[in-house]
């Protein structure tokens, strides 16, 4: 269906697909960045443009996310899209890997370790030495020694 903005004064919609279009644009400013179909510019009370439409987003970086598949948690890593237009591909099209969490998890299948601020530098370094990618969940990490990253892209921050 159509998106109805209601009485919202400002809005930003990025890299999305509007199956039913837009109705009831907000009173002041709307920005559509990489949205398909692109809504036409509209005018409101003051006579100035209320809608700015930009055909594509120069860079669109979606956040990594977790999903369950065959009773196993996986981490999906959406690729950075250039000149992005429309919605991102479905999650099953993203590279994904089984997760490990906790220092004693060594099932041999997991290639991603999810660290929390309670994990020690030694525990995270052990996971890195096993070749696992590491996701650092938000928080303050008190690490008395540096993390030893041997492979580019082996550590990813979760926002």
CSV table of N, CA and C in Angstrom, one decimal:
chain,number,residue,atom,x,y,z
A,1,UNK,N,0.8,-1.2,0.0
A,1,UNK,CA,0.0,0.0,0.0
A,1,UNK,C,0.8,1.3,0.0
A,2,UNK,N,0.2,2.4,0.0
A,2,UNK,CA,0.8,3.7,0.0
A,2,UNK,C,1.3,4.0,1.3
A,3,UNK,N,2.4,4.8,1.4
A,3,UNK,CA,2.9,5.4,2.6
A,3,UNK,C,2.2,6.7,2.9
A,4,UNK,N,1.6,6.8,4.1
A,4,UNK,CA,1.0,8.0,4.5
A,4,UNK,C,1.8,8.6,5.7
A,5,UNK,N,2.4,9.8,5.5
A,5,UNK,CA,3.2,10.4,6.5
A,5,UNK,C,2.5,11.1,7.6
A,6,UNK,N,1.2,11.3,7.5
A,6,UNK,CA,0.4,11.9,8.5
A,6,UNK,C,0.9,13.4,8.8
A,7,UNK,N,1.1,13.8,10.0
A,7,UNK,CA,1.4,15.1,10.3
A,7,UNK,C,2.9,15.3,10.6
A,8,UNK,N,3.7,14.3,10.3
A,8,UNK,CA,5.2,14.5,10.5
A,8,UNK,C,5.7,15.7,9.7
A,9,UNK,N,6.6,16.5,10.3
A,9,UNK,CA,7.1,17.7,9.6
A,9,UNK,C,8.2,17.4,8.7
A,10,UNK,N,9.1,16.5,9.1
A,10,UNK,CA,10.3,16.2,8.2
A,10,UNK,C,10.4,14.7,8.1
A,11,UNK,N,10.9,14.3,6.9
A,11,UNK,CA,11.1,12.8,6.8
A,11,UNK,C,12.3,12.6,5.8
A,12,UNK,N,12.9,11.5,6.0
A,12,UNK,CA,14.0,11.0,5.1
A,12,UNK,C,13.8,9.5,4.8
A,13,UNK,N,13.7,9.2,3.6
A,13,UNK,CA,13.5,7.8,3.2
A,13,UNK,C,14.6,7.4,2.2
A,14,UNK,N,15.4,6.4,2.6
A,14,UNK,CA,16.6,6.0,1.8
A,14,UNK,C,16.5,4.6,1.3
A,15,UNK,N,16.9,4.5,0.1
A,15,UNK,CA,17.0,3.2,-0.6
A,15,UNK,C,15.9,2.2,-0.3
A,16,UNK,N,14.7,2.6,-0.7
A,16,UNK,CA,13.5,1.9,-0.5
A,16,UNK,C,12.7,1.8,-1.8
A,17,UNK,N,11.7,0.8,-1.8
A,17,UNK,CA,10.8,0.7,-2.9
A,17,UNK,C,9.4,1.0,-2.4
A,18,UNK,N,8.7,1.9,-3.1
A,18,UNK,CA,7.4,2.3,-2.7
A,18,UNK,C,6.4,1.6,-3.6
A,19,UNK,N,5.9,0.5,-3.2
A,19,UNK,CA,5.0,-0.3,-4.0
A,19,UNK,C,3.7,0.4,-4.3
A,20,UNK,N,3.2,1.2,-3.3
A,20,UNK,CA,1.9,1.8,-3.5
A,20,UNK,C,2.0,3.4,-3.6
A,21,UNK,N,3.2,3.9,-3.7
A,21,UNK,CA,3.4,5.3,-3.8
A,21,UNK,C,3.3,6.0,-2.4
A,22,UNK,N,3.1,7.3,-2.5
A,22,UNK,CA,3.1,8.2,-1.3
A,22,UNK,C,1.8,9.0,-1.3
A,23,UNK,N,1.2,9.1,-0.2
A,23,UNK,CA,0.0,10.0,-0.1
A,23,UNK,C,0.2,10.8,1.2
A,24,UNK,N,-0.3,12.0,1.1
A,24,UNK,CA,-0.3,12.9,2.3
A,24,UNK,C,1.1,13.3,2.7
A,25,UNK,N,1.9,13.9,1.9
A,25,UNK,CA,3.2,14.4,2.2
A,25,UNK,C,3.2,15.3,3.4
A,26,UNK,N,4.3,15.3,4.2
A,26,UNK,CA,4.3,16.1,5.4
A,26,UNK,C,4.3,17.6,5.1
A,27,UNK,N,4.0,18.4,6.1
A,27,UNK,CA,3.8,19.8,5.9
A,27,UNK,C,5.1,20.5,5.5
A,28,UNK,N,6.3,20.1,5.8
A,28,UNK,CA,7.5,20.8,5.5
A,28,UNK,C,8.4,20.1,4.6
A,29,UNK,N,9.3,19.3,5.0
A,29,UNK,CA,10.4,18.8,4.2
A,29,UNK,C,10.4,17.3,4.1
A,30,UNK,N,10.5,16.8,2.9
A,30,UNK,CA,10.7,15.3,2.7
A,30,UNK,C,11.9,15.1,1.7
A,31,UNK,N,12.7,14.2,2.1
A,31,UNK,CA,13.9,13.8,1.2
A,31,UNK,C,13.7,12.3,0.8
A,32,UNK,N,13.8,12.0,-0.4
A,32,UNK,CA,13.8,10.7,-0.9
A,32,UNK,C,15.1,10.4,-1.6
A,33,UNK,N,15.9,9.5,-1.1
A,33,UNK,CA,17.2,9.2,-1.6
A,33,UNK,C,17.3,7.8,-2.0
A,34,UNK,N,17.4,7.6,-3.4
A,34,UNK,CA,17.5,6.2,-3.9
A,34,UNK,C,16.2,5.5,-3.8
A,35,UNK,N,15.1,6.2,-3.8
A,35,UNK,CA,13.8,5.5,-3.6
A,35,UNK,C,13.2,5.3,-5.0
A,36,UNK,N,12.6,4.1,-5.2
A,36,UNK,CA,11.8,3.8,-6.4
A,36,UNK,C,10.4,3.5,-6.1
A,37,UNK,N,9.4,4.0,-6.9
A,37,UNK,CA,9.6,5.1,-7.9
A,37,UNK,C,9.9,6.4,-7.2
A,38,UNK,N,10.5,7.3,-7.8
A,38,UNK,CA,10.9,8.6,-7.2
A,38,UNK,C,9.6,9.5,-7.2
A,39,UNK,N,9.2,9.9,-6.0
A,39,UNK,CA,8.0,10.8,-5.9
A,39,UNK,C,8.3,12.1,-6.6
A,40,UNK,N,7.3,12.7,-7.3
A,40,UNK,CA,7.6,14.0,-7.9
A,40,UNK,C,7.6,15.1,-6.9
A,41,UNK,N,8.4,16.2,-7.2
A,41,UNK,CA,8.4,17.3,-6.2
A,41,UNK,C,7.0,17.9,-6.0
A,42,UNK,N,6.8,18.3,-4.8
A,42,UNK,CA,5.4,18.8,-4.5
A,42,UNK,C,5.6,20.2,-3.8
A,43,UNK,N,4.6,20.9,-3.8
A,43,UNK,CA,4.6,22.2,-3.1
A,43,UNK,C,3.6,22.3,-2.0
A,44,UNK,N,4.0,23.0,-1.0
A,44,UNK,CA,3.1,23.1,0.2
A,44,UNK,C,2.8,24.6,0.5
A,45,UNK,N,2.1,24.8,1.5
A,45,UNK,CA,1.6,26.2,1.9
A,45,UNK,C,2.5,27.4,1.5
A,46,UNK,N,3.8,27.3,1.8
A,46,UNK,CA,4.6,28.5,1.6
A,46,UNK,C,5.0,28.7,0.1
A,47,UNK,N,4.7,27.7,-0.7
A,47,UNK,CA,5.0,27.9,-2.1
A,47,UNK,C,6.4,27.3,-2.5
A,48,UNK,N,7.2,26.9,-1.6
A,48,UNK,CA,8.5,26.3,-1.9
A,48,UNK,C,8.4,24.8,-2.0
A,49,UNK,N,9.5,24.2,-2.6
A,49,UNK,CA,9.4,22.8,-2.8
A,49,UNK,C,9.4,22.1,-1.4
A,50,UNK,N,8.6,21.1,-1.2
A,50,UNK,CA,8.5,20.3,0.0
A,50,UNK,C,9.2,19.0,-0.1
A,51,UNK,N,9.5,18.6,-1.4
A,51,UNK,CA,10.1,17.3,-1.6
A,51,UNK,C,11.4,17.4,-2.4
A,52,UNK,N,12.4,16.8,-1.9
A,52,UNK,CA,13.7,16.6,-2.7
A,52,UNK,C,13.9,15.2,-3.0
A,53,UNK,N,14.0,14.9,-4.3
A,53,UNK,CA,14.2,13.5,-4.7
A,53,UNK,C,15.6,13.4,-5.3
A,54,UNK,N,16.4,12.5,-4.8
A,54,UNK,CA,17.7,12.2,-5.4
A,54,UNK,C,17.7,10.8,-5.9
A,55,UNK,N,18.0,10.6,-7.2
A,55,UNK,CA,17.9,9.3,-7.8
A,55,UNK,C,18.6,8.1,-7.2
A,56,UNK,N,19.8,8.3,-6.6
A,56,UNK,CA,20.5,7.2,-6.0
A,56,UNK,C,21.3,7.7,-4.8
A,57,UNK,N,21.6,6.8,-3.9
A,57,UNK,CA,22.5,7.1,-2.8
A,57,UNK,C,23.9,6.7,-3.2
A,58,UNK,N,24.9,7.7,-3.1
A,58,UNK,CA,26.2,7.3,-3.5
A,58,UNK,C,26.8,6.1,-2.9
A,59,UNK,N,26.6,5.9,-1.6
A,59,UNK,CA,27.0,4.7,-0.8
A,59,UNK,C,25.8,4.4,0.1
A,60,UNK,N,25.5,3.1,0.2
A,60,UNK,CA,24.5,2.6,1.2
A,60,UNK,C,25.1,1.4,1.9
A,61,UNK,N,25.3,1.6,3.2
A,61,UNK,CA,25.9,0.5,4.0
A,61,UNK,C,24.9,0.0,5.1
A,62,UNK,N,24.3,-1.1,4.8
A,62,UNK,CA,23.4,-1.6,5.8
A,62,UNK,C,24.2,-2.3,7.0
A,63,UNK,N,23.6,-2.3,8.1
A,63,UNK,CA,24.2,-2.9,9.3
A,63,UNK,C,24.2,-4.5,9.2
A,64,UNK,N,25.2,-5.1,9.8
A,64,UNK,CA,25.1,-6.6,9.9
A,64,UNK,C,24.0,-6.9,10.8
A,65,UNK,N,23.4,-8.1,10.6
A,65,UNK,CA,22.3,-8.5,11.4
A,65,UNK,C,22.3,-10.0,11.6
A,66,UNK,N,21.6,-10.5,12.6
A,66,UNK,CA,21.5,-11.9,12.9
A,66,UNK,C,20.2,-12.5,12.4
A,67,UNK,N,20.3,-13.8,11.9
A,67,UNK,CA,19.1,-14.5,11.6
A,67,UNK,C,19.3,-16.0,11.9
A,68,UNK,N,18.1,-16.7,12.1
A,68,UNK,CA,18.1,-18.1,12.4
A,68,UNK,C,17.9,-18.9,11.2
A,69,UNK,N,18.7,-19.9,10.9
A,69,UNK,CA,18.6,-20.8,9.8
A,69,UNK,C,19.0,-22.2,10.2
A,70,UNK,N,18.1,-23.2,10.1
A,70,UNK,CA,18.3,-24.6,10.5
A,70,UNK,C,18.8,-24.6,12.0
A,71,UNK,N,18.1,-23.9,12.8
A,71,UNK,CA,18.4,-24.0,14.3
A,71,UNK,C,19.8,-23.4,14.6
A,72,UNK,N,20.4,-22.6,13.7
A,72,UNK,CA,21.7,-22.0,14.0
A,72,UNK,C,21.7,-20.6,13.7
A,73,UNK,N,22.2,-19.8,14.6
A,73,UNK,CA,22.3,-18.3,14.4
A,73,UNK,C,23.4,-18.0,13.3
A,74,UNK,N,23.1,-17.1,12.4
A,74,UNK,CA,24.0,-16.7,11.4
A,74,UNK,C,24.2,-15.2,11.5
A,75,UNK,N,25.3,-14.7,11.0
A,75,UNK,CA,25.5,-13.2,10.9
A,75,UNK,C,25.5,-12.9,9.4
A,76,UNK,N,24.6,-12.0,9.0
A,76,UNK,CA,24.6,-11.6,7.6
A,76,UNK,C,25.4,-10.3,7.4
A,77,UNK,N,26.2,-10.2,6.4
A,77,UNK,CA,27.0,-9.0,6.2
A,77,UNK,C,26.6,-8.4,4.9
A,78,UNK,N,25.6,-7.5,4.9
A,78,UNK,CA,25.2,-6.9,3.6
A,78,UNK,C,26.4,-6.1,3.0
A,79,UNK,N,26.5,-6.3,1.7
A,79,UNK,CA,27.6,-5.6,1.0
A,79,UNK,C,27.3,-4.1,0.9
A,80,UNK,N,28.4,-3.3,0.8
A,80,UNK,CA,28.2,-1.8,0.6
A,80,UNK,C,27.7,-1.7,-0.9
A,81,UNK,N,26.6,-0.9,-1.1
A,81,UNK,CA,26.1,-0.7,-2.4
A,81,UNK,C,26.5,0.7,-2.9
A,82,UNK,N,26.9,0.8,-4.1
A,82,UNK,CA,27.3,2.1,-4.7
A,82,UNK,C,26.2,2.5,-5.7
A,83,UNK,N,25.9,3.8,-5.7
A,83,UNK,CA,24.8,4.3,-6.5
A,83,UNK,C,23.5,3.5,-6.3
A,84,UNK,N,23.2,3.3,-5.0
A,84,UNK,CA,22.1,2.4,-4.6
A,84,UNK,C,20.8,3.0,-4.9
A,85,UNK,N,19.9,2.2,-5.4
A,85,UNK,CA,18.5,2.6,-5.7
A,85,UNK,C,17.6,1.5,-5.4
A,86,UNK,N,16.6,1.8,-4.7
A,86,UNK,CA,15.6,0.7,-4.3
A,86,UNK,C,16.1,-0.1,-3.1
A,87,UNK,N,15.3,-1.0,-2.7
A,87,UNK,CA,15.6,-1.8,-1.5
A,87,UNK,C,16.8,-2.7,-1.7
A,88,UNK,N,17.5,-3.1,-0.6
A,88,UNK,CA,18.6,-4.0,-0.7
A,88,UNK,C,18.1,-5.4,-1.0
A,89,UNK,N,19.0,-6.3,-1.5
A,89,UNK,CA,18.5,-7.7,-1.8
A,89,UNK,C,18.0,-8.3,-0.5
A,90,UNK,N,17.3,-9.4,-0.7
A,90,UNK,CA,16.8,-10.2,0.5
A,90,UNK,C,17.9,-10.7,1.3
A,91,UNK,N,17.7,-10.9,2.6
A,91,UNK,CA,18.8,-11.4,3.5
A,91,UNK,C,19.5,-12.7,3.0
A,92,UNK,N,18.8,-13.6,2.4
A,92,UNK,CA,19.4,-14.9,2.0
A,92,UNK,C,20.4,-14.7,0.9
A,93,UNK,N,20.5,-13.5,0.3
A,93,UNK,CA,21.5,-13.2,-0.8
A,93,UNK,C,22.8,-12.6,-0.2
A,94,UNK,N,22.8,-12.3,1.1
A,94,UNK,CA,24.0,-11.8,1.7
A,94,UNK,C,24.9,-12.9,2.2
A,95,UNK,N,26.3,-12.6,2.2
A,95,UNK,CA,27.2,-13.6,2.8
A,95,UNK,C,26.8,-13.8,4.3
A,96,UNK,N,26.8,-15.0,4.7
A,96,UNK,CA,26.4,-15.3,6.1
A,96,UNK,C,27.3,-16.4,6.7
A,97,UNK,N,27.4,-16.4,8.0
A,97,UNK,CA,28.3,-17.4,8.6
A,97,UNK,C,27.7,-17.8,10.0
A,98,UNK,N,27.9,-19.0,10.4
A,98,UNK,CA,27.4,-19.5,11.7
A,98,UNK,C,28.1,-18.7,12.8
A,99,UNK,N,27.5,-18.5,14.0
A,99,UNK,CA,28.1,-17.8,15.1
A,99,UNK,C,28.6,-18.6,16.2
A,100,UNK,N,29.6,-18.1,16.9
A,100,UNK,CA,30.1,-18.6,18.1
A,100,UNK,C,30.0,-17.5,19.1
A,101,UNK,N,29.7,-17.9,20.4
A,101,UNK,CA,29.7,-16.9,21.4
A,101,UNK,C,30.2,-17.6,22.7
A,102,UNK,N,30.9,-16.8,23.5
A,102,UNK,CA,31.4,-17.5,24.7
A,102,UNK,C,32.8,-18.1,24.4
A,103,UNK,N,33.7,-17.9,25.3
A,103,UNK,CA,35.1,-18.4,25.0
A,103,UNK,C,35.2,-19.9,24.9
A,104,UNK,N,34.3,-20.7,25.4
A,104,UNK,CA,34.5,-22.1,25.4
A,104,UNK,C,33.8,-22.7,24.2
A,105,UNK,N,33.2,-21.9,23.3
A,105,UNK,CA,32.5,-22.4,22.1
A,105,UNK,C,33.5,-22.8,21.0
A,106,UNK,N,33.7,-24.0,20.8
A,106,UNK,CA,34.6,-24.5,19.8
A,106,UNK,C,34.0,-25.6,19.0
A,107,UNK,N,32.9,-25.4,18.3
A,107,UNK,CA,32.2,-26.5,17.6
A,107,UNK,C,32.8,-26.8,16.3
A,108,UNK,N,33.8,-26.0,15.8
A,108,UNK,CA,34.4,-26.2,14.6
A,108,UNK,C,33.7,-25.7,13.4
A,109,UNK,N,32.4,-25.4,13.5
A,109,UNK,CA,31.6,-24.9,12.4
A,109,UNK,C,31.5,-23.4,12.3
A,110,UNK,N,31.6,-22.8,13.5
A,110,UNK,CA,31.4,-21.3,13.6
A,110,UNK,C,32.6,-20.6,13.1
A,111,UNK,N,32.3,-19.6,12.3
A,111,UNK,CA,33.4,-18.8,11.7
A,111,UNK,C,33.3,-17.3,12.2
A,112,UNK,N,32.3,-17.0,13.0
A,112,UNK,CA,32.1,-15.7,13.5
A,112,UNK,C,32.0,-15.8,15.0
A,113,UNK,N,32.7,-14.9,15.7
A,113,UNK,CA,32.6,-14.9,17.2
A,113,UNK,C,32.0,-13.5,17.6
A,114,UNK,N,30.9,-13.5,18.4
A,114,UNK,CA,30.3,-12.3,18.9
A,114,UNK,C,30.9,-12.0,20.2
A,115,UNK,N,31.7,-10.9,20.3
A,115,UNK,CA,32.3,-10.5,21.6
A,115,UNK,C,31.4,-9.5,22.3
A,116,UNK,N,31.5,-9.5,23.6
A,116,UNK,CA,30.8,-8.6,24.5
A,116,UNK,C,31.8,-7.9,25.3
A,117,UNK,N,31.5,-6.7,25.9
A,117,UNK,CA,32.5,-6.1,26.8
A,117,UNK,C,33.0,-6.9,27.9
A,118,UNK,N,32.3,-8.0,28.3
A,118,UNK,CA,32.8,-8.8,29.4
A,118,UNK,C,33.9,-9.8,28.9
A,119,UNK,N,34.0,-10.0,27.6
A,119,UNK,CA,35.1,-10.9,27.1
A,119,UNK,C,36.4,-10.2,27.2
A,120,UNK,N,37.4,-11.0,27.7
A,120,UNK,CA,38.8,-10.5,27.8
A,120,UNK,C,39.5,-10.4,26.5
A,121,UNK,N,40.6,-9.6,26.5
A,121,UNK,CA,41.4,-9.5,25.3
A,121,UNK,C,41.9,-10.9,24.9
A,122,UNK,N,42.3,-11.7,25.9
A,122,UNK,CA,42.9,-13.0,25.7
A,122,UNK,C,41.8,-13.9,25.0
A,123,UNK,N,40.6,-13.8,25.4
A,123,UNK,CA,39.5,-14.7,24.9
A,123,UNK,C,39.2,-14.2,23.4
A,124,UNK,N,39.2,-13.0,23.1
A,124,UNK,CA,39.0,-12.5,21.8
A,124,UNK,C,40.1,-12.9,20.9
A,125,UNK,N,41.4,-12.7,21.4
A,125,UNK,CA,42.6,-13.1,20.6
A,125,UNK,C,42.6,-14.6,20.3
A,126,UNK,N,42.1,-15.4,21.2
A,126,UNK,CA,42.0,-16.9,21.0
A,126,UNK,C,41.1,-17.2,19.8
A,127,UNK,N,40.0,-16.4,19.7
A,127,UNK,CA,39.0,-16.6,18.6
A,127,UNK,C,39.6,-16.1,17.3
A,128,UNK,N,40.3,-15.0,17.4
A,128,UNK,CA,41.0,-14.5,16.2
A,128,UNK,C,42.1,-15.5,15.7
A,129,UNK,N,42.8,-16.1,16.6
A,129,UNK,CA,43.8,-17.0,16.3
A,129,UNK,C,43.2,-18.3,15.6
A,130,UNK,N,42.0,-18.6,16.0
A,130,UNK,CA,41.3,-19.8,15.4
A,130,UNK,C,40.8,-19.4,13.9
A,131,UNK,N,41.0,-18.2,13.5
A,131,UNK,CA,40.6,-17.7,12.2
A,131,UNK,C,39.2,-17.2,12.1
A,132,UNK,N,38.5,-17.1,13.3
A,132,UNK,CA,37.2,-16.6,13.3
A,132,UNK,C,37.1,-15.1,13.1
A,133,UNK,N,36.1,-14.6,12.4
A,133,UNK,CA,35.8,-13.2,12.4
A,133,UNK,C,35.2,-12.8,13.7
A,134,UNK,N,35.4,-11.6,14.1
A,134,UNK,CA,34.9,-11.1,15.4
A,134,UNK,C,34.0,-9.9,15.2
A,135,UNK,N,32.8,-10.0,15.8
A,135,UNK,CA,31.9,-8.8,15.9
A,135,UNK,C,32.0,-8.3,17.3
A,136,UNK,N,32.3,-7.0,17.4
A,136,UNK,CA,32.3,-6.4,18.7
A,136,UNK,C,31.0,-5.7,19.0
A,137,UNK,N,30.2,-6.2,19.9
A,137,UNK,CA,28.9,-5.6,20.2
A,137,UNK,C,29.2,-4.2,20.9
A,138,UNK,N,28.2,-3.3,20.9
A,138,UNK,CA,28.5,-2.0,21.5
A,138,UNK,C,28.8,-2.1,23.0
A,139,UNK,N,29.7,-1.2,23.4
A,139,UNK,CA,30.1,-1.2,24.8
A,139,UNK,C,31.5,-0.7,25.0
A,140,UNK,N,32.0,-0.6,26.2
A,140,UNK,CA,33.3,-0.2,26.5
A,140,UNK,C,34.1,-1.4,26.8
A,141,UNK,N,35.2,-1.6,26.0
A,141,UNK,CA,36.0,-2.8,26.2
A,141,UNK,C,37.3,-2.4,26.9
A,142,UNK,N,37.6,-2.9,28.0
A,142,UNK,CA,38.8,-2.7,28.8
A,142,UNK,C,39.9,-3.7,28.4
A,143,UNK,N,40.6,-3.4,27.4
A,143,UNK,CA,41.6,-4.4,26.8
A,143,UNK,C,43.0,-4.0,27.2
A,144,UNK,N,43.6,-4.7,28.1
A,144,UNK,CA,45.0,-4.3,28.5
A,144,UNK,C,46.1,-4.7,27.5
A,145,UNK,N,45.7,-5.5,26.5
A,145,UNK,CA,46.6,-5.9,25.4
A,145,UNK,C,45.9,-5.7,24.1
A,146,UNK,N,46.6,-5.4,23.0
A,146,UNK,CA,46.0,-5.2,21.7
A,146,UNK,C,45.4,-6.5,21.2
A,147,UNK,N,44.3,-6.4,20.3
A,147,UNK,CA,43.8,-7.5,19.6
A,147,UNK,C,44.7,-7.8,18.4
A,148,UNK,N,45.0,-9.0,18.2
A,148,UNK,CA,45.9,-9.4,17.1
A,148,UNK,C,45.1,-9.9,15.9
A,149,UNK,N,44.9,-9.0,15.0
A,149,UNK,CA,44.1,-9.3,13.8
A,149,UNK,C,45.0,-9.7,12.7
A,150,UNK,N,44.9,-10.9,12.2
A,150,UNK,CA,45.9,-11.4,11.2
A,150,UNK,C,45.3,-11.3,9.7
A,151,UNK,N,44.0,-11.2,9.6
A,151,UNK,CA,43.3,-11.1,8.3
A,151,UNK,C,42.5,-9.9,8.2
A,152,UNK,N,42.6,-9.2,7.1
A,152,UNK,CA,41.8,-8.0,6.9
A,152,UNK,C,40.3,-8.3,6.9
A,153,UNK,N,39.5,-7.4,7.6
A,153,UNK,CA,38.1,-7.7,7.7
A,153,UNK,C,37.7,-8.6,8.7
A,154,UNK,N,38.6,-9.1,9.6
A,154,UNK,CA,38.3,-10.1,10.6
A,154,UNK,C,37.5,-9.5,11.8
A,155,UNK,N,37.5,-8.2,12.0
A,155,UNK,CA,36.8,-7.6,13.1
A,155,UNK,C,35.8,-6.6,12.5
A,156,UNK,N,34.5,-6.7,12.9
A,156,UNK,CA,33.5,-5.8,12.5
A,156,UNK,C,32.8,-5.3,13.7
A,157,UNK,N,32.4,-4.0,13.7
A,157,UNK,CA,31.7,-3.4,14.8
A,157,UNK,C,30.2,-3.5,14.5
A,158,UNK,N,29.4,-3.8,15.5
A,158,UNK,CA,28.0,-3.8,15.4
A,158,UNK,C,27.5,-2.5,15.9
A,159,UNK,N,26.7,-1.7,15.1
A,159,UNK,CA,26.2,-0.4,15.5
A,159,UNK,C,25.0,-0.5,16.3
